[in-house]
């Protein structure tokens, strides 16, 4: 160990080698067969199950849990994948505590829901380990569809189109497919390269060609795709990051949280990844929590999340907030950044306390400073690189436009969640299929 949590500045190797392995191990281990059967037995198998309605992909949750309870997890996986082809990663990263599990009858009656997410992971893991892929490519239709973006929306769209027999080419600007599943989630949520294993499994249906390192607008235009394909699906995500609008945000040591998480996800040896001694994360969503927790796990001495509104308005769930505080992260609410101080590099961040007023959020005039040698901005992402001529609604791509469909974070409507992106990609594929076969 070359450094320690007390070493000043942004440096690597703050922890012993074994600490990195321990800190970034699977934070919620998989259920074994017995544990899964016990967990499944808690389900009431509701006829009008509210958990199904709460799931953006409308998985038949009581059915797949009953299949686990009767000892057929492979059948359960097929039930899951028929609605959500990325059910494995969604079981790991979905905020089930605010979706299906919050709607669970057991949650309402006892305050402890059926562990739907862990049961979903159990079923899909068992089936994938056995090499099961219950879907086959449909009879070729001769139609070709371009999918831009190999994130959850693009992958779900491509797979469903292949099931219908269409030829699909996916264009992805990054070196790997997976989108935020590969580049944007905490490493301890999807360990052992699971995101890429799931991509490889999904593509095994056939009929899908993946071209990485190709960026829309730089290497290929939308007009070229429209001319060369029968339909185009855009799942380009949100590549822009909002500015802090605080003096000094261009100083060294200030960076986007999404870039930090992406770098961490692609670093083979975490002991080589530099992290600050005092880290400040600005924002209140899942990205802020993931950046803050992982900063602590990399050996930062102090990590603080600062959010401009009240804690109840943080988009990170209560479960994620509790996970952050249990990891040693401090959360300060009702404060916004006004200036970043330091001679070339950040040394302190100045905040002003805020209050909600009928005219909106305003500063109280009272300020405080936090020591920081590294600052991560996690204040939301914006649409960037939208092709000319496409309608934009509320800062996102509008719906179906000519030969072009859109889904995922870049599309208007729906929450910016992996499971929502999967649903939108799947549904767009059905709409494209209907259009091509009309």
Tab-separated table of C-alpha atoms in Angstrom, residues 23 209 234 340 407 411:
chain	number	residue	atom	x	y	z
A	23	UNK	CA	-15.149	-3.623	-0.705
A	209	UNK	CA	-24.590	-7.390	-35.711
A	234	UNK	CA	-32.402	5.642	-31.349
A	340	UNK	CA	-15.219	26.301	-5.720
A	407	UNK	CA	-36.473	4.875	-26.353
A	411	UNK	CA	-36.777	9.676	-25.122
